Coordinates of C-alpha atoms and ligand atoms in Angstrom, one line a residue:
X1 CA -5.7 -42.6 65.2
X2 CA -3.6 -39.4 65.0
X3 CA -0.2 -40.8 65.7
X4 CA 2.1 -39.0 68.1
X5 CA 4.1 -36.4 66.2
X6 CA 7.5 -37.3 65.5
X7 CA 9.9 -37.5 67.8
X8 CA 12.0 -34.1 67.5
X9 CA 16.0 -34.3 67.5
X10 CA 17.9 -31.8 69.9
X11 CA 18.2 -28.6 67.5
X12 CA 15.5 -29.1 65.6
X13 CA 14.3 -25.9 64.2
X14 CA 10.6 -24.6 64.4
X15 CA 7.3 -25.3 63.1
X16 CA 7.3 -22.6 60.2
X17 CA 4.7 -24.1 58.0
X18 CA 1.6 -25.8 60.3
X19 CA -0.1 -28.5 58.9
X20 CA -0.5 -31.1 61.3
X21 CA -4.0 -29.7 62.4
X22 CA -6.4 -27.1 62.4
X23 CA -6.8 -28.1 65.9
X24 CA -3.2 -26.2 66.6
X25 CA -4.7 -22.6 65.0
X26 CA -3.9 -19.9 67.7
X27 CA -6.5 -17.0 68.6
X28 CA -5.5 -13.7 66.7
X29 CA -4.7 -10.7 68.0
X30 CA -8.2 -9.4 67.6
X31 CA -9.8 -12.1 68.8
X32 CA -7.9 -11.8 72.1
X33 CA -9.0 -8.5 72.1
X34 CA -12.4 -9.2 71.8
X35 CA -12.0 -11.7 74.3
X36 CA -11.0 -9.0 76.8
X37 CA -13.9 -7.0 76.6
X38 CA -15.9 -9.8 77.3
X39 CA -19.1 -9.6 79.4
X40 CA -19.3 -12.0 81.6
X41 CA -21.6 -13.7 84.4
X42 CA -21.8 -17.4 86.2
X43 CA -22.5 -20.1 83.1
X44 CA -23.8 -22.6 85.4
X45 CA -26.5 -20.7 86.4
X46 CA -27.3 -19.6 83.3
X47 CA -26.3 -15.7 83.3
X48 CA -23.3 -15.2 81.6
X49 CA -24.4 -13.1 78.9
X50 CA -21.8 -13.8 76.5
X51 CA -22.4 -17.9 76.5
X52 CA -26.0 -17.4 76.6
X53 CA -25.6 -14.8 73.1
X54 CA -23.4 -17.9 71.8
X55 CA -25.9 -20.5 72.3
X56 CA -28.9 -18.8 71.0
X57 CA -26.8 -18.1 67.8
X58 CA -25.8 -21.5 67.6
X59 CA -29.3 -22.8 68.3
X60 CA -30.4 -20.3 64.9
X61 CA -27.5 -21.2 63.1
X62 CA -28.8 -24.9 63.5
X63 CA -32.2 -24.6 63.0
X64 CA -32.5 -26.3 67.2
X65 CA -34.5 -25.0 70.0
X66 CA -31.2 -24.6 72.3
X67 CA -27.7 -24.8 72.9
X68 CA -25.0 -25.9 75.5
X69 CA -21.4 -24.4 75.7
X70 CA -18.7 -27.2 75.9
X71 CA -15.2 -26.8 76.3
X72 CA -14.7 -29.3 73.4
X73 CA -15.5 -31.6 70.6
X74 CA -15.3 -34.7 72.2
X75 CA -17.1 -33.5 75.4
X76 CA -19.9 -33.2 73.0
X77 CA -19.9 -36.5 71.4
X78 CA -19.8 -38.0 75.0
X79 CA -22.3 -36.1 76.8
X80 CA -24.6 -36.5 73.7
X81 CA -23.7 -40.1 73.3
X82 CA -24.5 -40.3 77.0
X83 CA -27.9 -38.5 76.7
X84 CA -29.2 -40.2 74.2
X85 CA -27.9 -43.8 75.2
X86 CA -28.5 -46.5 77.9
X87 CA -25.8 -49.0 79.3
X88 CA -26.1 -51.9 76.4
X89 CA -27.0 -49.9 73.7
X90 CA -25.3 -49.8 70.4
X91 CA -24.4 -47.2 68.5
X92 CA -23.9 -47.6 64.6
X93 CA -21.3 -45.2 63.0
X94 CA -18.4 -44.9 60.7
X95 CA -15.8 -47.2 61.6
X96 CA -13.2 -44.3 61.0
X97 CA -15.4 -42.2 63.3
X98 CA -13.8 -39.9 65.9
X99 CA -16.3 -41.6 68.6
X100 CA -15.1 -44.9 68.0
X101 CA -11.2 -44.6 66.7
X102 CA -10.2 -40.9 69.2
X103 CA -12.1 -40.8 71.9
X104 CA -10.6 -43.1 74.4
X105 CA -13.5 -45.6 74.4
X106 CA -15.8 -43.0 75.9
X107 CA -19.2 -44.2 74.7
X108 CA -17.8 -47.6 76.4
X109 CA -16.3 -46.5 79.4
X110 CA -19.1 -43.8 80.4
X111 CA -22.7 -44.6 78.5
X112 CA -21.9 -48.7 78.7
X113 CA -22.6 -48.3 74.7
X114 CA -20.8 -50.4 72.0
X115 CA -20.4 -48.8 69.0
X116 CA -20.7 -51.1 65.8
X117 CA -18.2 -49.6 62.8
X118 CA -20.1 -48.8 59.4
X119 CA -18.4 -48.9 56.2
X120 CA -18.5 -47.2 53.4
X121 CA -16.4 -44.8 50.8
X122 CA -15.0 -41.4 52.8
X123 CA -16.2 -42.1 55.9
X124 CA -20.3 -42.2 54.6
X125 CA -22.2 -45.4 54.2
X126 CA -25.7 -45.3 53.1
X127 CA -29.1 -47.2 54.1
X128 CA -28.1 -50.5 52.3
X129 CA -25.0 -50.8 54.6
X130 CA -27.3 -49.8 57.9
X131 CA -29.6 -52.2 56.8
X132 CA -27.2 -55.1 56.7
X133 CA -26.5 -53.8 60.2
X134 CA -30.3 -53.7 61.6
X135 CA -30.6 -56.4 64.2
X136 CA -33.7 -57.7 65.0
X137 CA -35.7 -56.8 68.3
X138 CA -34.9 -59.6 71.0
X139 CA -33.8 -60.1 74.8
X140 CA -30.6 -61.5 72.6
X141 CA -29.8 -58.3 70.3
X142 CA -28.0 -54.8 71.9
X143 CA -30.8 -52.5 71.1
X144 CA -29.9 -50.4 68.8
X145 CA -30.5 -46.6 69.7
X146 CA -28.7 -43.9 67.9
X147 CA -26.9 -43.4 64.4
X148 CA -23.9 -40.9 63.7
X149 CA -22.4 -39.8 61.1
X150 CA -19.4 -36.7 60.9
X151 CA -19.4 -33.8 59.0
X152 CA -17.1 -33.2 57.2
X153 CA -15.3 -37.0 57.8
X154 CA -12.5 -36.5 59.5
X155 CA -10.5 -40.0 58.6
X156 CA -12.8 -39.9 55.8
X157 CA -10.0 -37.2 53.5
X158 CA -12.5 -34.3 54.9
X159 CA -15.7 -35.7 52.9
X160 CA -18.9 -33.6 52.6
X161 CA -22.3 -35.9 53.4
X162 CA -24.3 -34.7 50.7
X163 CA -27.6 -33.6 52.1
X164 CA -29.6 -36.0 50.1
X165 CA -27.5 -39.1 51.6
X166 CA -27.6 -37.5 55.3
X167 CA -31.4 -37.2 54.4
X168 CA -32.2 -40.9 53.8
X169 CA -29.9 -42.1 56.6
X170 CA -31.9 -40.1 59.0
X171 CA -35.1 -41.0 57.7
X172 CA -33.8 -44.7 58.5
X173 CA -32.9 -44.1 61.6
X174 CA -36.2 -42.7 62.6
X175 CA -38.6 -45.0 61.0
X176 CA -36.4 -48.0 63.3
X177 CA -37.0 -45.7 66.3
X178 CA -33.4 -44.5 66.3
X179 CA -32.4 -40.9 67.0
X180 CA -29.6 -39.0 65.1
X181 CA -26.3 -36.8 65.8
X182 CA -23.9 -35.0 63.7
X183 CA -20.3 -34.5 64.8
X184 CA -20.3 -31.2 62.9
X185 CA -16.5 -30.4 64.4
X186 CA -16.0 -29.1 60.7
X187 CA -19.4 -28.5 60.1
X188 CA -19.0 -24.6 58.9
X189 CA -16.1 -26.5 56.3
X190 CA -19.1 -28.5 54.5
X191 CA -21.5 -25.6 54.4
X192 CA -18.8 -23.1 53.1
X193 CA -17.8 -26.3 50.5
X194 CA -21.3 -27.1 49.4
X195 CA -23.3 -23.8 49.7
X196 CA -25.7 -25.8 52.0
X197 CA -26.7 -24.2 55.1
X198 CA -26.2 -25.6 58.8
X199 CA -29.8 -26.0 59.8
X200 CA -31.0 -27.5 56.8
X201 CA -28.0 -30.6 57.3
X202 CA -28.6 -30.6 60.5
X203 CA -32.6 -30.7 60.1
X204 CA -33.1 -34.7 60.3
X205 CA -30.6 -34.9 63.2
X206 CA -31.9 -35.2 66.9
X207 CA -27.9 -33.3 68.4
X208 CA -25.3 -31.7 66.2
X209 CA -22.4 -29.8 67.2
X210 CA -19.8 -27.6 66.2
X211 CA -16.2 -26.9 66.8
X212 CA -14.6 -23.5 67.4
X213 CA -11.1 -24.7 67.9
X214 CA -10.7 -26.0 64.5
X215 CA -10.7 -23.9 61.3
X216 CA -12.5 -21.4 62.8
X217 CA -9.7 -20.4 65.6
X218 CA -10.6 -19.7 68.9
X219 CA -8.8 -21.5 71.9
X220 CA -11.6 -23.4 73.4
X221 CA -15.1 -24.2 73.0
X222 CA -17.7 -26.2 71.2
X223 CA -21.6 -26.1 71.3
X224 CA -24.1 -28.8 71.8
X225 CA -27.4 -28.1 69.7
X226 CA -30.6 -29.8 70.2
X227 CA -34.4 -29.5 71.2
X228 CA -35.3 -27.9 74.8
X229 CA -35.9 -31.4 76.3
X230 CA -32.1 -32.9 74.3
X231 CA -29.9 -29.7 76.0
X232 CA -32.3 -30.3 79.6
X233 CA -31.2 -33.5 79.9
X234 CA -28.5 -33.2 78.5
X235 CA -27.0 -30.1 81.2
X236 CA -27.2 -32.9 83.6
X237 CA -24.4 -34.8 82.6
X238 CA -22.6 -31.8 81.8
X239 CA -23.0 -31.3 85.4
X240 CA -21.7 -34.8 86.2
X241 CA -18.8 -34.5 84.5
X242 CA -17.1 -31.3 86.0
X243 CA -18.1 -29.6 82.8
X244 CA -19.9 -26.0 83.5
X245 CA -17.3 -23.3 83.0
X246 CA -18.0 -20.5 84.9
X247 CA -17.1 -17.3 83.2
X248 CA -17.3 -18.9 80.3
X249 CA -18.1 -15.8 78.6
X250 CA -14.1 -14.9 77.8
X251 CA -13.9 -18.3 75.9
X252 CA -17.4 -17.7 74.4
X253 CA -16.4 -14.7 72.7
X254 CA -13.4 -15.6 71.3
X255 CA -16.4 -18.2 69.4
X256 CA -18.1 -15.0 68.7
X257 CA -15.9 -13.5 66.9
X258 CA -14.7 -16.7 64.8
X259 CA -18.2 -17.0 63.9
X260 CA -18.6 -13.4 62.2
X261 CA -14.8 -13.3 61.1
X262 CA -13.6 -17.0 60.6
X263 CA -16.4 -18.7 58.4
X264 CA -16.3 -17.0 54.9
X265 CA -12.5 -17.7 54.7
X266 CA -12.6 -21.5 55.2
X267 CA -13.1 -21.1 51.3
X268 CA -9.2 -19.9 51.1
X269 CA -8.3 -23.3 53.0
X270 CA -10.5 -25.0 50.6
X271 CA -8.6 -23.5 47.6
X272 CA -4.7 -24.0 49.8
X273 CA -6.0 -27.7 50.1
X274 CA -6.7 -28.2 46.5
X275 CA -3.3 -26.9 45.8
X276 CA -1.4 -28.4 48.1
X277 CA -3.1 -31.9 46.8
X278 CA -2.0 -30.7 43.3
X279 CA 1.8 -30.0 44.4
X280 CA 2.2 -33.4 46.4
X281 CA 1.4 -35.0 43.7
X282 CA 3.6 -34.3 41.1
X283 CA 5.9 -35.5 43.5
X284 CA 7.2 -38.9 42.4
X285 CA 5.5 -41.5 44.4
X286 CA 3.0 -39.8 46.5
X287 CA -0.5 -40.4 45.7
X288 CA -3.0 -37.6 46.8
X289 CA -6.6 -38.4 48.1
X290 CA -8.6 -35.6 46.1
X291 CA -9.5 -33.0 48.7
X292 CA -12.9 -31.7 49.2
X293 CA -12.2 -29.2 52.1
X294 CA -9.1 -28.7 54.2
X295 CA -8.1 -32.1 55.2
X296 CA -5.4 -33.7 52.7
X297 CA -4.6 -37.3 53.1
X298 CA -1.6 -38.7 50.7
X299 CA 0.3 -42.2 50.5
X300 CA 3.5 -42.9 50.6
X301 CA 3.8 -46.7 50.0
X302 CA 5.3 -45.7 46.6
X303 CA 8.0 -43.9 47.7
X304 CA 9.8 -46.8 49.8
X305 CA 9.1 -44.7 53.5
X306 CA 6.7 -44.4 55.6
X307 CA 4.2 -41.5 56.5
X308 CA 6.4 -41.2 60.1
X309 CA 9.8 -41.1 58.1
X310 CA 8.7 -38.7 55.6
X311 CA 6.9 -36.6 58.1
X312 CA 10.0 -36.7 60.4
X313 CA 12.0 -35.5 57.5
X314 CA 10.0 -32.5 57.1
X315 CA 9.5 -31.6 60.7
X316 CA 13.4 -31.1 60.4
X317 CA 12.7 -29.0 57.9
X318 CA 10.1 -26.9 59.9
X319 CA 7.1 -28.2 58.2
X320 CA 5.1 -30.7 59.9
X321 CA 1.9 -32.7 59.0
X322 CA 0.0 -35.6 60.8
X323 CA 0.0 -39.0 60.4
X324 CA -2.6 -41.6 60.1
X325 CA -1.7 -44.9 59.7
X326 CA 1.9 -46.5 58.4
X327 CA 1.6 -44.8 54.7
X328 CA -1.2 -42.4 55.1
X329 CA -0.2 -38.3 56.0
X330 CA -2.8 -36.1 56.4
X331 CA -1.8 -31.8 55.6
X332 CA -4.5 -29.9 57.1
X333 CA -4.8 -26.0 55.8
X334 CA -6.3 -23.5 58.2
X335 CA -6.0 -19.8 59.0
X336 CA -2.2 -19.9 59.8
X337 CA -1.2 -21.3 56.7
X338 CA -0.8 -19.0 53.6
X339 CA -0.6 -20.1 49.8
X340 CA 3.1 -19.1 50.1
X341 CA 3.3 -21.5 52.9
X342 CA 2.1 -24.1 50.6
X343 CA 4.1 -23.9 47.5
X344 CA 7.2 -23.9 50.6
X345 CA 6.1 -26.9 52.1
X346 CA 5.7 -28.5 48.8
X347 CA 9.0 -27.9 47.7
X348 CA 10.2 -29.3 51.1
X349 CA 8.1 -32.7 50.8
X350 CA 9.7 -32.8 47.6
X351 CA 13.3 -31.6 48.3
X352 CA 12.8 -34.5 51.8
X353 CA 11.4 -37.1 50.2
X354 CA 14.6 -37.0 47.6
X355 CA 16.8 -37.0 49.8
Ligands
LIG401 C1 -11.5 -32.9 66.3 C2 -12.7 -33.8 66.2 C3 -13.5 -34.1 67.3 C4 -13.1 -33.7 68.7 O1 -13.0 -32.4 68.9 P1 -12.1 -31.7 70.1 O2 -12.6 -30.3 70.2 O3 -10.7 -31.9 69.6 O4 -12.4 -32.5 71.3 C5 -14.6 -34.9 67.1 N1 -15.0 -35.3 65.9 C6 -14.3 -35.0 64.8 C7 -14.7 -35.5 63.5 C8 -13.1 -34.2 64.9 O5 -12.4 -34.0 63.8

């Protein structure tokens, strides 16, 4: 669903003010640094220290018996998807969920699953809406074999799952037999926005996973959490699909360090979000989603021009942002983004949108 980003004209002038993702963050200086002075060993036989210290922190951190070092997000969903689904199976998620609307078809192309599209406000639904989805048990029906829900929503405007509501949707799933995973790409985002920590959301869910190369700045990498038996059988398609990395460990660490030095600031992104939701809008005909982590998603029906337009007319500007359907722009804050970057990139949407 992210659109290409617009189209640049010969002279245009740099990106100064980043918001188009968190996913374009770069690895700081001491990250690199740290990177360096890596340990490192063969991944794929298990002994590089470094991705081994990863994934036993990880496999704390979410309350799981082990871990699996991924090079990404999506590799995660898929490999899970694949581990935990047969050819014919359905999958019931958000209909704005990565799985179904980003990720190339993957659950179709390589697990044979469909995925049937929930709905629901910000990218939630709740057990009345998987309810009206449950099929019943015959040679006729997909059988239905795994629920997932994101957290934070992505296409959802960055929504936190309360845990109550991810509580009763996993106790669903598992009294109908189902198992459970969490896209946590923004996971550490909902835990620094709600004070609640990462094992207890992820408690009720079977796989859950988090992203390094979003908010939380590293170059590569994602991990894979789930019981002994989950990551066993899981390491085998990992192994199928070209995935093991190696000396992993340099990538690992950069992971490392975002985890002790990258978490506690999401909360600054947090507050840039709420006032770069504030800024857009007082401006005359954009209407703001109200933010509830970094993600920002505003409309521009009201101001006679698309999201592309307005987003092209910034870029020129050298401040981009996303876009995610015909009126809908998504700002996304992260660590390369001050709060003088904001009130700047305000005053450009403004000054743009004028003009
Ligand atoms: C970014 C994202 C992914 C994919 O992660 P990558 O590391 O970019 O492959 C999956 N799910 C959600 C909700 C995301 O925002």
């Amino acid at each position: 669903m992210v659109h290409a980003p617009p189209k640049l004209q010969p002279g245009c002038p740099p990106v100064r003010i980043n918001l188009f993702s968190d996913t374009q963050t770069k690895p700081s200086q001491a990250m690199k640094a740290f990177m360096m002075a890596a340990e490192v060993g063969d991944e794929q036989s298990g002994t590089d220290p470094t991705v081994t210290a990863l994934c036993e922190r990880m496999a704390k951190l979410m309350g799981k018996q082990a871990a699996m070092f991924l090079p990404s997000g999506t590799m995660c969903n898929q490999i899970a998807i694949l581990t935990h689904c047969r050819p014919g199976d359905e999958i019931l998620a958000h209909e704005t969920s990565h799985i179904l609307t980003s990720e190339g078809g993957g659950a179709a192309a390589l697990a044979g699953a469909q995925i049937t599209g929930m709905t629901g406000a910000r990218g939630m639904f709740d057990v009345a809406a998987l309810e009206a989805r449950l099929r019943p048990h015959s040679r006729y029906a997909p059988p239905q074999t795994l629920v997932a829900v994101e957290q934070t929503s992505n296409l959802g405007g960055g929504a936190v799952w309360p845990l109550a509501a991810l509580r009763s949707v996993a106790d669903w799933a598992h009294d109908h037999d189902m198992p459970t995973h969490m896209d946590g790409a923004r996971l550490m985002n909902a835990t620094v926005a709600s004070g609640v920590a990462p094992a207890d959301m992820a408690a009720d869910w079977d796989s859950v996973w988090l992203d390094f190369t979003k908010g939380l700045g590293a170059g590569l990498g994602a991990v894979l959490c789930g019981s002994e038996a989950f990551i066993g059988r899981a390491w085998r398609w990992k192994q199928r699909l070209g995935g093991a990395l190696r000396q992993g460990g340099l990538s690992a660490a950069g992971c490392l360090y975002a985890l002790d030095h990258n978490v506690d600031r999401l909360a600054e992104d947090h507050v840039n979000a709420r006032a770069l939701a504030r800024g857009l809008a007082q401006i005359e005909g954009i209407t703001v989603e109200d933010p509830e982590t970094n993600l920002v998603f505003f409309d521009t029906t009201a101001t006679g021009m698309t999201a592309d337009t307005l987003a092209a007319k910034a870029r020129a500007e050298g401040v981009s942002f996303s876009t995610m359907g015909r009126y809908r722009g998504r700002a996304c804050t992260h660590l390369d983004v001050t709060a003088a970057g904001i009130e700047e990139a305000v005053a450009v949407i403004r000054r743009v949108r004028a003009a």
